[in-house]
Amino acid sequence: MTCNITPSLIDAVLGILTLNIQYGWQETELANGNTQFTVYGENLEILSKLENLIKSLDPAIQTILEEIDLQNPLDAWKEFFTPVECGSKFVVLPPWLKNDIFGQRIKIIINPKSAFGTGHHASTELCLTILSRLVETNSLNSGQNFLDLGCGSGILGIAAAKLGLEGIGVDIDQVAIDNARENRQLNNVKNLRFMQGSLDVTQGKKFDLIMANILAGPLIEMALQICAQIQKNGILILSGILNTQAANVDQAYQKCGLPGAQKFELGEWAALLWNNVIF
Ligand code: SAH
């Protein structure tokens, strides 16, 4: 399903996509200032519902819903899931490209299924860019522990585990947990567990690194509980935040005692970093 969206409706369409499509979509900025969104999927009913939701914003929006007629429908996905180089340290790629060569980059192999986190979304890329930056500044040490909150495909946890940290990924969605476990195996990482749930699973524990790529609303709601799980001198990365929401999220965490965050931006999206948190 493809649609062509004018700038004034981009936020609304992003809201619809975020709520309805867990595994990501393609965004292309067009020469006329519009943005083209493309969503791939196997379930026509879901894509048709999505098309109707988008058209309900403005019936004049142009959409195309088409079936890709390939003998092996998986091939359509294969064209979509190209490798993504994220930050200076990582490349995210699907299993069928795992032997391609990307210099010194750490490979994160993700089998694109229905969980969010193929590396194609800016919010994920921002987290991997920040992790790269933390490596460059020697801010991470092997053996430290981490929490990947809202792990989706497991992409961020796998990245941290490949850096030598050990940790846990949690997600409220069991489908995501199944996909994350499969991806853990593809990456052959041992120091990583996945559990269905949220902060309740890790209550009472403290982490040297917390990564949460969720959305501004839940991140604000969970601010106190997330802060309670940051280890002294720990690191917090929050993502899934639209640029326009970043100040609100930052403020919610400042109310819990953190200083102002360092902000990273990519297109419409922002991520916040607190390094060396001292309460
Ligand atoms: N970490 C991945 C996936 C992010 S998508 C990446 O960076 O690409 C966000 C994920 O958070 C979804 O899989 C969703 O199911 C999960 N999620 C949403 N609210 C949550 C909550 N309150 N606790 C735990 N997981 C949550």
mmCIF file of C-alpha atoms and ligand atoms in Angstrom:
data_model
loop_
_atom_site.group_PDB
_atom_site.id
_atom_site.type_symbol
_atom_site.label_atom_id
_atom_site.label_comp_id
_atom_site.label_asym_id
_atom_site.label_seq_id
_atom_site.Cartn_x
_atom_site.Cartn_y
_atom_site.Cartn_z
ATOM 1 C CA MET A 1 0.000 0.000 0.000
ATOM 2 C CA THR A 2 1.441 3.315 -1.053
ATOM 3 C CA CYS A 3 0.153 6.812 -0.330
ATOM 4 C CA ASN A 4 1.247 10.291 -1.214
ATOM 5 C CA ILE A 5 0.943 12.698 1.728
ATOM 6 C CA THR A 6 1.159 16.487 1.936
ATOM 7 C CA PRO A 7 3.299 17.971 4.774
ATOM 8 C CA SER A 8 0.279 19.069 6.863
ATOM 9 C CA LEU A 9 -0.984 15.463 7.133
ATOM 10 C CA ILE A 10 2.342 13.711 7.759
ATOM 11 C CA ASP A 11 2.006 13.695 11.565
ATOM 12 C CA ALA A 12 -1.501 12.244 11.356
ATOM 13 C CA VAL A 13 -0.393 9.516 8.937
ATOM 14 C CA LEU A 14 2.615 8.698 11.113
ATOM 15 C CA GLY A 15 0.241 8.322 14.050
ATOM 16 C CA ILE A 16 -1.942 5.877 12.103
ATOM 17 C CA LEU A 17 1.076 3.888 10.884
ATOM 18 C CA THR A 18 2.631 3.738 14.332
ATOM 19 C CA LEU A 19 -0.565 2.405 15.880
ATOM 20 C CA ASN A 20 -1.326 -0.104 13.145
ATOM 21 C CA ILE A 21 1.928 -1.319 11.598
ATOM 22 C CA GLN A 22 4.385 -2.769 14.071
ATOM 23 C CA TYR A 23 7.132 -3.758 11.682
ATOM 24 C CA GLY A 24 7.814 -0.478 9.916
ATOM 25 C CA TRP A 25 7.312 1.220 6.595
ATOM 26 C CA GLN A 26 9.215 3.025 3.912
ATOM 27 C CA GLU A 27 9.254 6.859 3.784
ATOM 28 C CA THR A 28 10.448 8.698 0.692
ATOM 29 C CA GLU A 29 10.533 12.467 0.455
ATOM 30 C CA LEU A 30 9.310 13.575 -2.969
ATOM 31 C CA ALA A 31 10.589 16.535 -4.978
ATOM 32 C CA ASN A 32 7.276 18.399 -4.481
ATOM 33 C CA GLY A 33 7.659 18.310 -0.676
ATOM 34 C CA ASN A 34 5.156 15.489 -0.186
ATOM 35 C CA THR A 35 6.128 12.212 1.478
ATOM 36 C CA GLN A 36 5.400 8.817 0.021
ATOM 37 C CA PHE A 37 4.739 6.070 2.547
ATOM 38 C CA THR A 38 4.868 2.415 1.487
ATOM 39 C CA VAL A 39 3.723 -0.452 3.663
ATOM 40 C CA TYR A 40 4.288 -4.067 2.658
ATOM 41 C CA GLY A 41 2.297 -6.912 4.074
ATOM 42 C CA GLU A 42 0.824 -10.323 3.510
ATOM 43 C CA ASN A 43 -2.585 -9.542 5.040
ATOM 44 C CA LEU A 44 -4.755 -7.658 2.547
ATOM 45 C CA GLU A 45 -7.432 -6.983 5.174
ATOM 46 C CA ILE A 46 -4.983 -5.074 7.405
ATOM 47 C CA LEU A 47 -3.634 -3.077 4.471
ATOM 48 C CA SER A 48 -7.131 -2.257 3.275
ATOM 49 C CA LYS A 49 -8.116 -1.063 6.771
ATOM 50 C CA LEU A 50 -4.977 1.055 6.813
ATOM 51 C CA GLU A 51 -5.853 2.567 3.444
ATOM 52 C CA ASN A 52 -9.334 3.484 4.736
ATOM 53 C CA LEU A 53 -7.929 5.060 7.894
ATOM 54 C CA ILE A 54 -5.537 7.193 5.873
ATOM 55 C CA LYS A 55 -8.259 8.201 3.415
ATOM 56 C CA SER A 56 -10.495 9.178 6.345
ATOM 57 C CA LEU A 57 -8.073 12.042 7.016
ATOM 58 C CA ASP A 58 -8.793 13.433 3.571
ATOM 59 C CA PRO A 59 -10.585 11.527 0.800
ATOM 60 C CA ALA A 60 -8.393 13.320 -1.755
ATOM 61 C CA ILE A 61 -5.291 11.455 -0.570
ATOM 62 C CA GLN A 62 -3.961 9.263 -3.368
ATOM 63 C CA THR A 63 -3.408 5.664 -2.335
ATOM 64 C CA ILE A 64 -2.467 2.543 -4.257
ATOM 65 C CA LEU A 65 -3.176 -0.896 -2.851
ATOM 66 C CA GLU A 66 -1.739 -3.536 -5.107
ATOM 67 C CA GLU A 67 -0.878 -7.174 -4.949
ATOM 68 C CA ILE A 68 2.638 -7.927 -6.051
ATOM 69 C CA ASP A 69 2.391 -10.779 -8.458
ATOM 70 C CA LEU A 70 5.511 -12.775 -7.911
ATOM 71 C CA GLN A 71 5.710 -16.537 -7.943
ATOM 72 C CA ASN A 72 7.316 -16.443 -4.537
ATOM 73 C CA PRO A 73 5.679 -13.603 -2.606
ATOM 74 C CA LEU A 74 8.647 -13.584 -0.253
ATOM 75 C CA ASP A 75 10.673 -12.003 -3.030
ATOM 76 C CA ALA A 76 8.723 -8.777 -2.611
ATOM 77 C CA TRP A 77 9.861 -8.600 0.993
ATOM 78 C CA LYS A 78 13.394 -9.373 -0.034
ATOM 79 C CA GLU A 79 13.515 -6.313 -2.264
ATOM 80 C CA PHE A 80 12.265 -4.136 0.598
ATOM 81 C CA PHE A 81 14.670 -5.369 3.253
ATOM 82 C CA THR A 82 17.936 -3.979 2.008
ATOM 83 C CA PRO A 83 20.885 -3.723 4.432
ATOM 84 C CA VAL A 84 20.929 -0.573 6.572
ATOM 85 C CA GLU A 85 24.165 0.867 7.911
ATOM 86 C CA CYS A 86 23.379 2.457 11.295
ATOM 87 C CA GLY A 87 25.814 4.796 13.026
ATOM 88 C CA SER A 88 29.507 4.039 12.563
ATOM 89 C CA LYS A 89 29.388 0.538 14.029
ATOM 90 C CA PHE A 90 26.418 -1.473 12.795
ATOM 91 C CA VAL A 91 24.782 -2.895 9.712
ATOM 92 C CA VAL A 92 21.337 -4.486 9.927
ATOM 93 C CA LEU A 93 20.608 -7.097 7.314
ATOM 94 C CA PRO A 94 18.235 -9.948 6.547
ATOM 95 C CA PRO A 95 19.424 -13.571 6.803
ATOM 96 C CA TRP A 96 19.720 -14.030 3.038
ATOM 97 C CA LEU A 97 22.418 -11.297 2.911
ATOM 98 C CA LYS A 98 24.312 -12.342 6.038
ATOM 99 C CA ASN A 99 27.481 -13.205 4.151
ATOM 100 C CA ASP A 100 27.754 -9.850 2.381
ATOM 101 C CA ILE A 101 30.788 -7.852 3.420
ATOM 102 C CA PHE A 102 30.451 -4.550 5.287
ATOM 103 C CA GLY A 103 34.008 -3.831 6.447
ATOM 104 C CA GLN A 104 34.373 -3.772 10.212
ATOM 105 C CA ARG A 105 30.692 -3.184 10.903
ATOM 106 C CA ILE A 106 28.956 -5.428 13.425
ATOM 107 C CA LYS A 107 26.244 -7.402 11.630
ATOM 108 C CA ILE A 108 22.788 -7.575 13.189
ATOM 109 C CA ILE A 109 20.776 -10.204 11.354
ATOM 110 C CA ILE A 110 17.034 -9.649 11.518
ATOM 111 C CA ASN A 111 14.469 -11.916 9.926
ATOM 112 C CA PRO A 112 11.762 -9.442 8.930
ATOM 113 C CA LYS A 113 8.493 -10.779 10.300
ATOM 114 C CA SER A 114 5.682 -8.923 11.940
ATOM 115 C CA ALA A 115 7.675 -7.395 14.830
ATOM 116 C CA PHE A 116 8.899 -3.813 14.560
ATOM 117 C CA GLY A 117 12.644 -3.300 14.188
ATOM 118 C CA THR A 118 14.250 -4.060 10.842
ATOM 119 C CA GLY A 119 16.562 -1.059 11.046
ATOM 120 C CA HIS A 120 14.603 0.750 8.342
ATOM 121 C CA HIS A 121 12.823 3.064 10.753
ATOM 122 C CA ALA A 122 14.535 6.272 11.866
ATOM 123 C CA SER A 123 13.724 5.636 15.540
ATOM 124 C CA THR A 124 15.685 2.370 15.497
ATOM 125 C CA GLU A 125 18.506 3.859 13.447
ATOM 126 C CA LEU A 126 18.813 6.701 15.978
ATOM 127 C CA CYS A 127 19.290 4.179 18.815
ATOM 128 C CA LEU A 128 22.002 2.329 16.898
ATOM 129 C CA THR A 129 23.664 5.632 16.037
ATOM 130 C CA ILE A 130 23.718 6.549 19.732
ATOM 131 C CA LEU A 131 25.093 3.116 20.664
ATOM 132 C CA SER A 132 27.848 3.645 18.058
ATOM 133 C CA ARG A 133 28.622 7.027 19.590
ATOM 134 C CA LEU A 134 28.822 5.457 23.057
ATOM 135 C CA VAL A 135 31.316 2.916 21.718
ATOM 136 C CA GLU A 136 33.377 5.669 20.092
ATOM 137 C CA THR A 137 33.548 7.531 23.420
ATOM 138 C CA ASN A 138 34.375 4.361 25.408
ATOM 139 C CA SER A 139 31.219 4.818 27.459
ATOM 140 C CA LEU A 140 30.258 1.124 27.404
ATOM 141 C CA ASN A 141 32.087 -1.723 29.091
ATOM 142 C CA SER A 142 31.667 -5.391 28.390
ATOM 143 C CA GLY A 143 29.922 -7.163 31.258
ATOM 144 C CA GLN A 144 27.609 -4.231 31.949
ATOM 145 C CA ASN A 145 23.914 -5.090 31.960
ATOM 146 C CA PHE A 146 21.140 -3.579 29.881
ATOM 147 C CA LEU A 147 17.375 -3.478 29.438
ATOM 148 C CA ASP A 148 15.824 -3.300 25.965
ATOM 149 C CA LEU A 149 12.318 -2.063 26.782
ATOM 150 C CA GLY A 150 9.896 -2.702 23.906
ATOM 151 C CA CYS A 151 12.381 -4.974 22.173
ATOM 152 C CA GLY A 152 10.270 -5.718 19.052
ATOM 153 C CA SER A 153 12.487 -7.816 16.773
ATOM 154 C CA GLY A 154 15.227 -7.726 19.441
ATOM 155 C CA ILE A 155 17.428 -5.511 17.287
ATOM 156 C CA LEU A 156 18.732 -3.189 20.027
ATOM 157 C CA GLY A 157 19.330 -5.959 22.539
ATOM 158 C CA ILE A 158 21.209 -7.980 19.939
ATOM 159 C CA ALA A 159 23.354 -4.907 19.155
ATOM 160 C CA ALA A 160 24.194 -4.381 22.838
ATOM 161 C CA ALA A 161 24.883 -8.091 23.360
ATOM 162 C CA LYS A 162 27.273 -8.072 20.407
ATOM 163 C CA LEU A 163 29.139 -5.230 22.135
ATOM 164 C CA GLY A 164 29.749 -7.596 25.041
ATOM 165 C CA LEU A 165 27.022 -6.394 27.382
ATOM 166 C CA GLU A 166 24.489 -8.780 28.892
ATOM 167 C CA GLY A 167 20.827 -8.117 29.241
ATOM 168 C CA ILE A 168 17.140 -8.636 28.864
ATOM 169 C CA GLY A 169 14.618 -7.534 26.263
ATOM 170 C CA VAL A 170 10.941 -7.256 27.168
ATOM 171 C CA ASP A 171 7.890 -6.568 25.039
ATOM 172 C CA ILE A 172 4.180 -6.655 25.775
ATOM 173 C CA ASP A 173 3.651 -8.459 22.462
ATOM 174 C CA GLN A 174 4.323 -12.215 22.440
ATOM 175 C CA VAL A 175 4.745 -12.186 18.632
ATOM 176 C CA ALA A 176 7.643 -9.760 19.066
ATOM 177 C CA ILE A 177 9.216 -11.997 21.721
ATOM 178 C CA ASP A 178 9.020 -15.032 19.403
ATOM 179 C CA ASN A 179 10.661 -13.040 16.609
ATOM 180 C CA ALA A 180 13.306 -11.646 18.990
ATOM 181 C CA ARG A 181 14.224 -15.166 20.156
ATOM 182 C CA GLU A 182 14.533 -16.331 16.556
ATOM 183 C CA ASN A 183 16.769 -13.358 15.761
ATOM 184 C CA ARG A 184 18.899 -14.017 18.855
ATOM 185 C CA GLN A 185 19.589 -17.470 17.468
ATOM 186 C CA LEU A 186 20.415 -16.118 13.996
ATOM 187 C CA ASN A 187 22.976 -13.816 15.629
ATOM 188 C CA ASN A 188 24.330 -16.494 17.897
ATOM 189 C CA VAL A 189 24.344 -14.271 20.981
ATOM 190 C CA LYS A 190 24.156 -15.963 24.353
ATOM 191 C CA ASN A 191 24.123 -13.107 26.845
ATOM 192 C CA LEU A 192 20.569 -12.007 26.112
ATOM 193 C CA ARG A 193 17.126 -13.099 27.377
ATOM 194 C CA PHE A 194 13.701 -12.120 26.086
ATOM 195 C CA MET A 195 10.525 -12.115 28.186
ATOM 196 C CA GLN A 196 6.976 -11.038 27.479
ATOM 197 C CA GLY A 197 5.949 -8.082 29.656
ATOM 198 C CA SER A 198 7.151 -4.637 30.524
ATOM 199 C CA LEU A 199 8.831 -2.962 33.482
ATOM 200 C CA ASP A 200 6.982 -5.342 35.814
ATOM 201 C CA VAL A 201 9.311 -8.134 34.631
ATOM 202 C CA THR A 202 12.399 -6.219 35.740
ATOM 203 C CA GLN A 203 10.967 -4.478 38.790
ATOM 204 C CA GLY A 204 13.573 -4.003 41.527
ATOM 205 C CA LYS A 205 16.492 -4.485 39.105
ATOM 206 C CA LYS A 206 18.928 -1.763 37.999
ATOM 207 C CA PHE A 207 20.619 -1.476 34.620
ATOM 208 C CA ASP A 208 23.795 0.195 33.351
ATOM 209 C CA LEU A 209 22.013 0.854 30.067
ATOM 210 C CA ILE A 210 18.297 1.211 29.311
ATOM 211 C CA MET A 211 17.118 1.538 25.718
ATOM 212 C CA ALA A 212 13.437 2.220 25.086
ATOM 213 C CA ASN A 213 12.197 2.859 21.575
ATOM 214 C CA ILE A 214 8.478 3.105 22.235
ATOM 215 C CA LEU A 215 6.472 6.316 21.760
ATOM 216 C CA ALA A 216 6.414 9.689 23.522
ATOM 217 C CA GLY A 217 3.134 9.007 25.394
ATOM 218 C CA PRO A 218 4.123 5.740 27.098
ATOM 219 C CA LEU A 219 7.675 7.017 27.687
ATOM 220 C CA ILE A 220 6.262 9.980 29.609
ATOM 221 C CA GLU A 221 3.861 7.740 31.556
ATOM 222 C CA MET A 222 6.644 5.335 32.511
ATOM 223 C CA ALA A 223 9.220 8.028 33.394
ATOM 224 C CA LEU A 224 9.315 7.360 37.137
ATOM 225 C CA GLN A 225 9.522 3.579 36.784
ATOM 226 C CA ILE A 226 12.180 3.775 34.071
ATOM 227 C CA CYS A 227 14.294 6.155 36.157
ATOM 228 C CA ALA A 228 13.984 3.813 39.139
ATOM 229 C CA GLN A 229 15.710 1.096 37.100
ATOM 230 C CA ILE A 230 18.751 3.148 35.973
ATOM 231 C CA GLN A 231 21.947 2.149 37.739
ATOM 232 C CA LYS A 232 24.093 4.925 39.256
ATOM 233 C CA ASN A 233 26.281 6.356 36.433
ATOM 234 C CA GLY A 234 24.019 4.522 33.983
ATOM 235 C CA ILE A 235 22.890 5.442 30.484
ATOM 236 C CA LEU A 236 19.355 6.016 29.216
ATOM 237 C CA ILE A 237 18.347 6.112 25.532
ATOM 238 C CA LEU A 238 14.755 7.027 24.638
ATOM 239 C CA SER A 239 13.466 6.917 21.081
ATOM 240 C CA GLY A 240 10.248 6.700 19.068
ATOM 241 C CA ILE A 241 9.711 10.399 19.735
ATOM 242 C CA LEU A 242 8.614 12.884 17.094
ATOM 243 C CA ASN A 243 10.818 15.969 17.014
ATOM 244 C CA THR A 244 7.874 18.072 18.123
ATOM 245 C CA GLN A 245 7.416 15.914 21.263
ATOM 246 C CA ALA A 246 11.053 15.762 22.348
ATOM 247 C CA ALA A 247 10.926 18.736 24.735
ATOM 248 C CA ASN A 248 7.920 17.257 26.584
ATOM 249 C CA VAL A 249 9.628 13.910 27.037
ATOM 250 C CA ASP A 250 12.836 15.612 28.183
ATOM 251 C CA GLN A 251 10.865 17.648 30.745
ATOM 252 C CA ALA A 252 9.052 14.577 32.099
ATOM 253 C CA TYR A 253 12.430 12.976 32.841
ATOM 254 C CA GLN A 254 13.845 16.179 34.304
ATOM 255 C CA LYS A 255 10.919 16.114 36.742
ATOM 256 C CA CYS A 256 12.225 12.720 37.883
ATOM 257 C CA GLY A 257 15.629 14.232 38.638
ATOM 258 C CA LEU A 258 17.589 13.792 35.381
ATOM 259 C CA PRO A 259 19.435 16.711 33.800
ATOM 260 C CA GLY A 260 18.516 17.897 30.290
ATOM 261 C CA ALA A 261 19.033 15.233 27.627
ATOM 262 C CA GLN A 262 21.294 15.253 24.605
ATOM 263 C CA LYS A 263 19.073 15.193 21.528
ATOM 264 C CA PHE A 264 19.704 13.345 18.252
ATOM 265 C CA GLU A 265 17.518 13.928 15.205
ATOM 266 C CA LEU A 266 16.784 12.091 11.983
ATOM 267 C CA GLY A 267 14.029 13.461 9.739
ATOM 268 C CA GLU A 268 10.841 13.819 11.788
ATOM 269 C CA TRP A 269 12.216 11.715 14.624
ATOM 270 C CA ALA A 270 14.286 12.399 17.714
ATOM 271 C CA ALA A 271 16.014 10.300 20.351
ATOM 272 C CA LEU A 272 17.232 11.420 23.761
ATOM 273 C CA LEU A 273 20.403 10.346 25.536
ATOM 274 C CA TRP A 274 21.411 10.691 29.168
ATOM 275 C CA ASN A 275 24.944 9.486 29.726
ATOM 276 C CA ASN A 276 26.359 8.973 33.193
ATOM 277 C CA VAL A 277 23.126 9.483 35.127
ATOM 278 C CA ILE A 278 23.660 10.535 38.721
ATOM 279 C CA PHE A 279 20.533 10.984 40.848
HETATM 280 N N1 SAH B 1 13.179 -1.956 19.925
HETATM 281 C C1 SAH B 1 12.729 -2.136 18.545
HETATM 282 C C2 SAH B 1 11.227 -2.111 18.432
HETATM 283 C C3 SAH B 1 10.577 -0.798 18.765
HETATM 284 S S1 SAH B 1 8.824 -0.786 18.431
HETATM 285 C C4 SAH B 1 13.394 -1.078 17.678
HETATM 286 O O1 SAH B 1 14.080 -0.212 18.220
HETATM 287 O O2 SAH B 1 13.230 -1.113 16.473
HETATM 288 C C5 SAH B 1 8.137 -0.627 20.025
HETATM 289 C C6 SAH B 1 7.855 -1.950 20.692
HETATM 290 O O3 SAH B 1 7.467 -1.640 22.023
HETATM 291 C C7 SAH B 1 6.726 -2.765 20.090
HETATM 292 O O4 SAH B 1 7.180 -4.064 19.805
HETATM 293 C C8 SAH B 1 5.642 -2.768 21.176
HETATM 294 O O5 SAH B 1 4.943 -4.006 21.278
HETATM 295 C C9 SAH B 1 6.441 -2.518 22.438
HETATM 296 N N2 SAH B 1 5.757 -1.832 23.538
HETATM 297 C C10 SAH B 1 4.844 -0.835 23.477
HETATM 298 N N3 SAH B 1 4.507 -0.414 24.719
HETATM 299 C C11 SAH B 1 5.220 -1.166 25.596
HETATM 300 C C12 SAH B 1 5.334 -1.219 27.025
HETATM 301 N N4 SAH B 1 4.610 -0.409 27.792
HETATM 302 N N5 SAH B 1 6.189 -2.111 27.572
HETATM 303 C C13 SAH B 1 6.909 -2.946 26.796
HETATM 304 N N6 SAH B 1 6.838 -2.958 25.450
HETATM 305 C C14 SAH B 1 6.025 -2.076 24.849
#
